[in-house]
């Protein structure tokens, strides 16, 4: 049960099922802990929840290395991976100031995920843009 409109999850699941032939997928997404599961797949990335484990350049490099070495035909990536996350930071003097440091942590994690995608994006081209995730195919 969720308060989120199910069409977003359904769209992500449908993309994964449509474009992945194998049970394991390569995914750079804040939704990597449940979208593959809902689609009957698993993540081949080095960490179960990439965004939670990206704590230093070492973990970022491990994710980049996995994609470079595996050379997946298809890569699933957050549709908003390239956006500026600065506006997600709660101002420290706002009524919600208690979330200031948590929001800064979130933005730092999203920026590390951006670095993972930026390191491999030249090898991939967008083939379908989804509501939560998009599909990239390896260039020939």
mmCIF file with all atom_site columns, C-alpha atoms in Angstrom:
data_model
loop_
_atom_site.group_PDB
_atom_site.id
_atom_site.type_symbol
_atom_site.label_atom_id
_atom_site.label_alt_id
_atom_site.label_comp_id
_atom_site.label_asym_id
_atom_site.label_entity_id
_atom_site.label_seq_id
_atom_site.pdbx_PDB_ins_code
_atom_site.Cartn_x
_atom_site.Cartn_y
_atom_site.Cartn_z
_atom_site.occupancy
_atom_site.B_iso_or_equiv
_atom_site.pdbx_formal_charge
_atom_site.auth_seq_id
_atom_site.auth_comp_id
_atom_site.auth_asym_id
_atom_site.auth_atom_id
_atom_site.pdbx_PDB_model_num
ATOM 1   C CA . UNK A 1 1   ? 0.000  0.000   0.000   1.00 0.00 ? 1   UNK A CA 1
ATOM 2   C CA . UNK A 1 2   ? 1.299  3.422   -0.935  1.00 0.00 ? 2   UNK A CA 1
ATOM 3   C CA . UNK A 1 3   ? 0.077  6.997   -1.210  1.00 0.00 ? 3   UNK A CA 1
ATOM 4   C CA . UNK A 1 4   ? 2.006  7.288   -4.474  1.00 0.00 ? 4   UNK A CA 1
ATOM 5   C CA . UNK A 1 5   ? 0.040  7.082   -7.694  1.00 0.00 ? 5   UNK A CA 1
ATOM 6   C CA . UNK A 1 6   ? 0.591  3.473   -8.863  1.00 0.00 ? 6   UNK A CA 1
ATOM 7   C CA . UNK A 1 7   ? 1.000  4.517   -12.513 1.00 0.00 ? 7   UNK A CA 1
ATOM 8   C CA . UNK A 1 8   ? 4.588  5.579   -11.767 1.00 0.00 ? 8   UNK A CA 1
ATOM 9   C CA . UNK A 1 9   ? 5.534  2.183   -10.380 1.00 0.00 ? 9   UNK A CA 1
ATOM 10  C CA . UNK A 1 10  ? 3.594  0.362   -13.092 1.00 0.00 ? 10  UNK A CA 1
ATOM 11  C CA . UNK A 1 11  ? 5.433  2.351   -15.755 1.00 0.00 ? 11  UNK A CA 1
ATOM 12  C CA . UNK A 1 12  ? 8.839  1.532   -14.252 1.00 0.00 ? 12  UNK A CA 1
ATOM 13  C CA . UNK A 1 13  ? 7.991  -2.157  -13.910 1.00 0.00 ? 13  UNK A CA 1
ATOM 14  C CA . UNK A 1 14  ? 6.702  -2.299  -17.490 1.00 0.00 ? 14  UNK A CA 1
ATOM 15  C CA . UNK A 1 15  ? 9.929  -0.727  -18.822 1.00 0.00 ? 15  UNK A CA 1
ATOM 16  C CA . UNK A 1 16  ? 12.092 -3.195  -16.923 1.00 0.00 ? 16  UNK A CA 1
ATOM 17  C CA . UNK A 1 17  ? 10.035 -6.164  -18.088 1.00 0.00 ? 17  UNK A CA 1
ATOM 18  C CA . UNK A 1 18  ? 9.965  -4.942  -21.687 1.00 0.00 ? 18  UNK A CA 1
ATOM 19  C CA . UNK A 1 19  ? 13.681 -4.248  -22.054 1.00 0.00 ? 19  UNK A CA 1
ATOM 20  C CA . UNK A 1 20  ? 15.376 -6.809  -19.806 1.00 0.00 ? 20  UNK A CA 1
ATOM 21  C CA . UNK A 1 21  ? 15.836 -10.314 -21.131 1.00 0.00 ? 21  UNK A CA 1
ATOM 22  C CA . UNK A 1 22  ? 17.748 -11.649 -18.132 1.00 0.00 ? 22  UNK A CA 1
ATOM 23  C CA . UNK A 1 23  ? 16.723 -11.732 -14.466 1.00 0.00 ? 23  UNK A CA 1
ATOM 24  C CA . UNK A 1 24  ? 19.582 -9.384  -13.511 1.00 0.00 ? 24  UNK A CA 1
ATOM 25  C CA . UNK A 1 25  ? 19.587 -5.733  -14.578 1.00 0.00 ? 25  UNK A CA 1
ATOM 26  C CA . UNK A 1 26  ? 21.927 -2.760  -14.291 1.00 0.00 ? 26  UNK A CA 1
ATOM 27  C CA . UNK A 1 27  ? 20.113 0.140   -12.687 1.00 0.00 ? 27  UNK A CA 1
ATOM 28  C CA . UNK A 1 28  ? 21.249 3.555   -11.466 1.00 0.00 ? 28  UNK A CA 1
ATOM 29  C CA . UNK A 1 29  ? 18.192 4.689   -9.568  1.00 0.00 ? 29  UNK A CA 1
ATOM 30  C CA . UNK A 1 30  ? 16.920 5.716   -6.183  1.00 0.00 ? 30  UNK A CA 1
ATOM 31  C CA . UNK A 1 31  ? 14.208 3.109   -6.844  1.00 0.00 ? 31  UNK A CA 1
ATOM 32  C CA . UNK A 1 32  ? 16.663 0.226   -7.291  1.00 0.00 ? 32  UNK A CA 1
ATOM 33  C CA . UNK A 1 33  ? 15.610 -1.410  -4.047  1.00 0.00 ? 33  UNK A CA 1
ATOM 34  C CA . UNK A 1 34  ? 12.051 -2.196  -5.171  1.00 0.00 ? 34  UNK A CA 1
ATOM 35  C CA . UNK A 1 35  ? 11.460 -1.615  -8.906  1.00 0.00 ? 35  UNK A CA 1
ATOM 36  C CA . UNK A 1 36  ? 13.552 -4.637  -9.956  1.00 0.00 ? 36  UNK A CA 1
ATOM 37  C CA . UNK A 1 37  ? 11.794 -6.736  -7.314  1.00 0.00 ? 37  UNK A CA 1
ATOM 38  C CA . UNK A 1 38  ? 8.352  -5.653  -8.522  1.00 0.00 ? 38  UNK A CA 1
ATOM 39  C CA . UNK A 1 39  ? 9.439  -6.499  -12.088 1.00 0.00 ? 39  UNK A CA 1
ATOM 40  C CA . UNK A 1 40  ? 10.650 -9.969  -11.092 1.00 0.00 ? 40  UNK A CA 1
ATOM 41  C CA . UNK A 1 41  ? 14.308 -8.980  -11.574 1.00 0.00 ? 41  UNK A CA 1
ATOM 42  C CA . UNK A 1 42  ? 17.309 -8.181  -9.396  1.00 0.00 ? 42  UNK A CA 1
ATOM 43  C CA . UNK A 1 43  ? 19.999 -5.520  -9.558  1.00 0.00 ? 43  UNK A CA 1
ATOM 44  C CA . UNK A 1 44  ? 23.454 -6.524  -10.777 1.00 0.00 ? 44  UNK A CA 1
ATOM 45  C CA . UNK A 1 45  ? 24.973 -3.408  -9.251  1.00 0.00 ? 45  UNK A CA 1
ATOM 46  C CA . UNK A 1 46  ? 27.528 -3.944  -6.468  1.00 0.00 ? 46  UNK A CA 1
ATOM 47  C CA . UNK A 1 47  ? 25.156 -2.643  -3.774  1.00 0.00 ? 47  UNK A CA 1
ATOM 48  C CA . UNK A 1 48  ? 21.532 -3.491  -3.022  1.00 0.00 ? 48  UNK A CA 1
ATOM 49  C CA . UNK A 1 49  ? 20.572 0.179   -2.681  1.00 0.00 ? 49  UNK A CA 1
ATOM 50  C CA . UNK A 1 50  ? 23.139 2.118   -4.659  1.00 0.00 ? 50  UNK A CA 1
ATOM 51  C CA . UNK A 1 51  ? 22.049 5.531   -3.393  1.00 0.00 ? 51  UNK A CA 1
ATOM 52  C CA . UNK A 1 52  ? 22.384 4.422   0.245   1.00 0.00 ? 52  UNK A CA 1
ATOM 53  C CA . UNK A 1 53  ? 25.856 2.901   -0.228  1.00 0.00 ? 53  UNK A CA 1
ATOM 54  C CA . UNK A 1 54  ? 27.460 5.741   -2.189  1.00 0.00 ? 54  UNK A CA 1
ATOM 55  C CA . UNK A 1 55  ? 29.443 7.214   0.667   1.00 0.00 ? 55  UNK A CA 1
ATOM 56  C CA . UNK A 1 56  ? 32.763 7.964   -0.997  1.00 0.00 ? 56  UNK A CA 1
ATOM 57  C CA . UNK A 1 57  ? 34.493 7.965   -4.380  1.00 0.00 ? 57  UNK A CA 1
ATOM 58  C CA . UNK A 1 58  ? 35.367 4.284   -3.779  1.00 0.00 ? 58  UNK A CA 1
ATOM 59  C CA . UNK A 1 59  ? 31.722 3.127   -3.899  1.00 0.00 ? 59  UNK A CA 1
ATOM 60  C CA . UNK A 1 60  ? 31.031 5.399   -6.859  1.00 0.00 ? 60  UNK A CA 1
ATOM 61  C CA . UNK A 1 61  ? 34.004 3.885   -8.699  1.00 0.00 ? 61  UNK A CA 1
ATOM 62  C CA . UNK A 1 62  ? 32.772 0.355   -7.897  1.00 0.00 ? 62  UNK A CA 1
ATOM 63  C CA . UNK A 1 63  ? 29.420 1.128   -9.543  1.00 0.00 ? 63  UNK A CA 1
ATOM 64  C CA . UNK A 1 64  ? 31.079 2.675   -12.598 1.00 0.00 ? 64  UNK A CA 1
ATOM 65  C CA . UNK A 1 65  ? 33.451 -0.281  -12.855 1.00 0.00 ? 65  UNK A CA 1
ATOM 66  C CA . UNK A 1 66  ? 30.563 -2.763  -12.727 1.00 0.00 ? 66  UNK A CA 1
ATOM 67  C CA . UNK A 1 67  ? 28.867 -1.072  -15.690 1.00 0.00 ? 67  UNK A CA 1
ATOM 68  C CA . UNK A 1 68  ? 32.105 -0.703  -17.661 1.00 0.00 ? 68  UNK A CA 1
ATOM 69  C CA . UNK A 1 69  ? 33.152 -4.321  -17.139 1.00 0.00 ? 69  UNK A CA 1
ATOM 70  C CA . UNK A 1 70  ? 29.712 -5.893  -17.638 1.00 0.00 ? 70  UNK A CA 1
ATOM 71  C CA . UNK A 1 71  ? 28.903 -3.717  -20.668 1.00 0.00 ? 71  UNK A CA 1
ATOM 72  C CA . UNK A 1 72  ? 25.156 -4.209  -20.252 1.00 0.00 ? 72  UNK A CA 1
ATOM 73  C CA . UNK A 1 73  ? 23.110 -3.862  -23.430 1.00 0.00 ? 73  UNK A CA 1
ATOM 74  C CA . UNK A 1 74  ? 20.458 -1.973  -21.447 1.00 0.00 ? 74  UNK A CA 1
ATOM 75  C CA . UNK A 1 75  ? 20.869 0.437   -18.544 1.00 0.00 ? 75  UNK A CA 1
ATOM 76  C CA . UNK A 1 76  ? 17.967 1.694   -16.443 1.00 0.00 ? 76  UNK A CA 1
ATOM 77  C CA . UNK A 1 77  ? 18.484 5.190   -15.026 1.00 0.00 ? 77  UNK A CA 1
ATOM 78  C CA . UNK A 1 78  ? 16.377 7.675   -13.062 1.00 0.00 ? 78  UNK A CA 1
ATOM 79  C CA . UNK A 1 79  ? 14.564 9.908   -15.524 1.00 0.00 ? 79  UNK A CA 1
ATOM 80  C CA . UNK A 1 80  ? 15.569 12.941  -13.462 1.00 0.00 ? 80  UNK A CA 1
ATOM 81  C CA . UNK A 1 81  ? 19.223 11.885  -13.027 1.00 0.00 ? 81  UNK A CA 1
ATOM 82  C CA . UNK A 1 82  ? 20.526 15.057  -14.685 1.00 0.00 ? 82  UNK A CA 1
ATOM 83  C CA . UNK A 1 83  ? 18.443 17.586  -12.835 1.00 0.00 ? 83  UNK A CA 1
ATOM 84  C CA . UNK A 1 84  ? 19.805 20.094  -10.333 1.00 0.00 ? 84  UNK A CA 1
ATOM 85  C CA . UNK A 1 85  ? 18.973 18.725  -6.877  1.00 0.00 ? 85  UNK A CA 1
ATOM 86  C CA . UNK A 1 86  ? 19.871 21.984  -5.102  1.00 0.00 ? 86  UNK A CA 1
ATOM 87  C CA . UNK A 1 87  ? 16.213 22.933  -4.766  1.00 0.00 ? 87  UNK A CA 1
ATOM 88  C CA . UNK A 1 88  ? 15.672 19.770  -2.685  1.00 0.00 ? 88  UNK A CA 1
ATOM 89  C CA . UNK A 1 89  ? 17.677 21.266  0.171   1.00 0.00 ? 89  UNK A CA 1
ATOM 90  C CA . UNK A 1 90  ? 15.458 22.522  2.967   1.00 0.00 ? 90  UNK A CA 1
ATOM 91  C CA . UNK A 1 91  ? 16.574 25.973  4.083   1.00 0.00 ? 91  UNK A CA 1
ATOM 92  C CA . UNK A 1 92  ? 18.063 25.885  7.561   1.00 0.00 ? 92  UNK A CA 1
ATOM 93  C CA . UNK A 1 93  ? 15.766 28.712  8.750   1.00 0.00 ? 93  UNK A CA 1
ATOM 94  C CA . UNK A 1 94  ? 12.537 27.341  7.308   1.00 0.00 ? 94  UNK A CA 1
ATOM 95  C CA . UNK A 1 95  ? 9.734  25.919  9.465   1.00 0.00 ? 95  UNK A CA 1
ATOM 96  C CA . UNK A 1 96  ? 11.041 22.500  8.380   1.00 0.00 ? 96  UNK A CA 1
ATOM 97  C CA . UNK A 1 97  ? 14.638 23.237  9.414   1.00 0.00 ? 97  UNK A CA 1
ATOM 98  C CA . UNK A 1 98  ? 14.818 19.863  11.146  1.00 0.00 ? 98  UNK A CA 1
ATOM 99  C CA . UNK A 1 99  ? 15.088 18.330  7.684   1.00 0.00 ? 99  UNK A CA 1
ATOM 100 C CA . UNK A 1 100 ? 17.940 20.590  6.549   1.00 0.00 ? 100 UNK A CA 1
ATOM 101 C CA . UNK A 1 101 ? 20.782 18.115  7.153   1.00 0.00 ? 101 UNK A CA 1
ATOM 102 C CA . UNK A 1 102 ? 18.755 15.153  5.930   1.00 0.00 ? 102 UNK A CA 1
ATOM 103 C CA . UNK A 1 103 ? 17.986 17.000  2.703   1.00 0.00 ? 103 UNK A CA 1
ATOM 104 C CA . UNK A 1 104 ? 21.663 17.887  2.234   1.00 0.00 ? 104 UNK A CA 1
ATOM 105 C CA . UNK A 1 105 ? 22.528 14.203  2.709   1.00 0.00 ? 105 UNK A CA 1
ATOM 106 C CA . UNK A 1 106 ? 19.916 13.229  0.103   1.00 0.00 ? 106 UNK A CA 1
ATOM 107 C CA . UNK A 1 107 ? 21.273 15.728  -2.410  1.00 0.00 ? 107 UNK A CA 1
ATOM 108 C CA . UNK A 1 108 ? 24.844 14.529  -1.837  1.00 0.00 ? 108 UNK A CA 1
ATOM 109 C CA . UNK A 1 109 ? 23.748 10.941  -2.570  1.00 0.00 ? 109 UNK A CA 1
ATOM 110 C CA . UNK A 1 110 ? 21.887 11.982  -5.714  1.00 0.00 ? 110 UNK A CA 1
ATOM 111 C CA . UNK A 1 111 ? 24.960 13.856  -6.929  1.00 0.00 ? 111 UNK A CA 1
ATOM 112 C CA . UNK A 1 112 ? 27.058 10.715  -6.474  1.00 0.00 ? 112 UNK A CA 1
ATOM 113 C CA . UNK A 1 113 ? 24.524 8.770   -8.529  1.00 0.00 ? 113 UNK A CA 1
ATOM 114 C CA . UNK A 1 114 ? 24.825 11.460  -11.194 1.00 0.00 ? 114 UNK A CA 1
ATOM 115 C CA . UNK A 1 115 ? 28.586 10.862  -11.235 1.00 0.00 ? 115 UNK A CA 1
ATOM 116 C CA . UNK A 1 116 ? 28.027 7.150   -11.842 1.00 0.00 ? 116 UNK A CA 1
ATOM 117 C CA . UNK A 1 117 ? 25.819 7.876   -14.843 1.00 0.00 ? 117 UNK A CA 1
ATOM 118 C CA . UNK A 1 118 ? 28.039 10.681  -16.147 1.00 0.00 ? 118 UNK A CA 1
ATOM 119 C CA . UNK A 1 119 ? 30.988 8.272   -16.215 1.00 0.00 ? 119 UNK A CA 1
ATOM 120 C CA . UNK A 1 120 ? 29.197 5.856   -18.572 1.00 0.00 ? 120 UNK A CA 1
ATOM 121 C CA . UNK A 1 121 ? 26.611 7.973   -20.394 1.00 0.00 ? 121 UNK A CA 1
ATOM 122 C CA . UNK A 1 122 ? 28.714 8.448   -23.533 1.00 0.00 ? 122 UNK A CA 1
ATOM 123 C CA . UNK A 1 123 ? 28.425 4.702   -24.155 1.00 0.00 ? 123 UNK A CA 1
ATOM 124 C CA . UNK A 1 124 ? 24.612 4.782   -24.040 1.00 0.00 ? 124 UNK A CA 1
ATOM 125 C CA . UNK A 1 125 ? 21.720 6.427   -25.857 1.00 0.00 ? 125 UNK A CA 1
ATOM 126 C CA . UNK A 1 126 ? 18.225 7.079   -24.555 1.00 0.00 ? 126 UNK A CA 1
ATOM 127 C CA . UNK A 1 127 ? 15.654 4.790   -26.144 1.00 0.00 ? 127 UNK A CA 1
ATOM 128 C CA . UNK A 1 128 ? 12.632 5.336   -23.912 1.00 0.00 ? 128 UNK A CA 1
ATOM 129 C CA . UNK A 1 129 ? 11.867 7.918   -21.270 1.00 0.00 ? 129 UNK A CA 1
ATOM 130 C CA . UNK A 1 130 ? 9.638  6.742   -18.439 1.00 0.00 ? 130 UNK A CA 1
ATOM 131 C CA . UNK A 1 131 ? 7.947  8.428   -15.517 1.00 0.00 ? 131 UNK A CA 1
ATOM 132 C CA . UNK A 1 132 ? 10.475 7.260   -12.889 1.00 0.00 ? 132 UNK A CA 1
ATOM 133 C CA . UNK A 1 133 ? 13.191 5.534   -14.877 1.00 0.00 ? 133 UNK A CA 1
ATOM 134 C CA . UNK A 1 134 ? 14.369 5.687   -18.442 1.00 0.00 ? 134 UNK A CA 1
ATOM 135 C CA . UNK A 1 135 ? 15.967 3.075   -20.664 1.00 0.00 ? 135 UNK A CA 1
ATOM 136 C CA . UNK A 1 136 ? 19.359 3.513   -22.292 1.00 0.00 ? 136 UNK A CA 1
ATOM 137 C CA . UNK A 1 137 ? 20.808 1.132   -24.889 1.00 0.00 ? 137 UNK A CA 1
ATOM 138 C CA . UNK A 1 138 ? 24.516 0.596   -25.355 1.00 0.00 ? 138 UNK A CA 1
ATOM 139 C CA . UNK A 1 139 ? 25.806 2.320   -28.505 1.00 0.00 ? 139 UNK A CA 1
ATOM 140 C CA . UNK A 1 140 ? 27.169 -0.016  -31.180 1.00 0.00 ? 140 UNK A CA 1
#
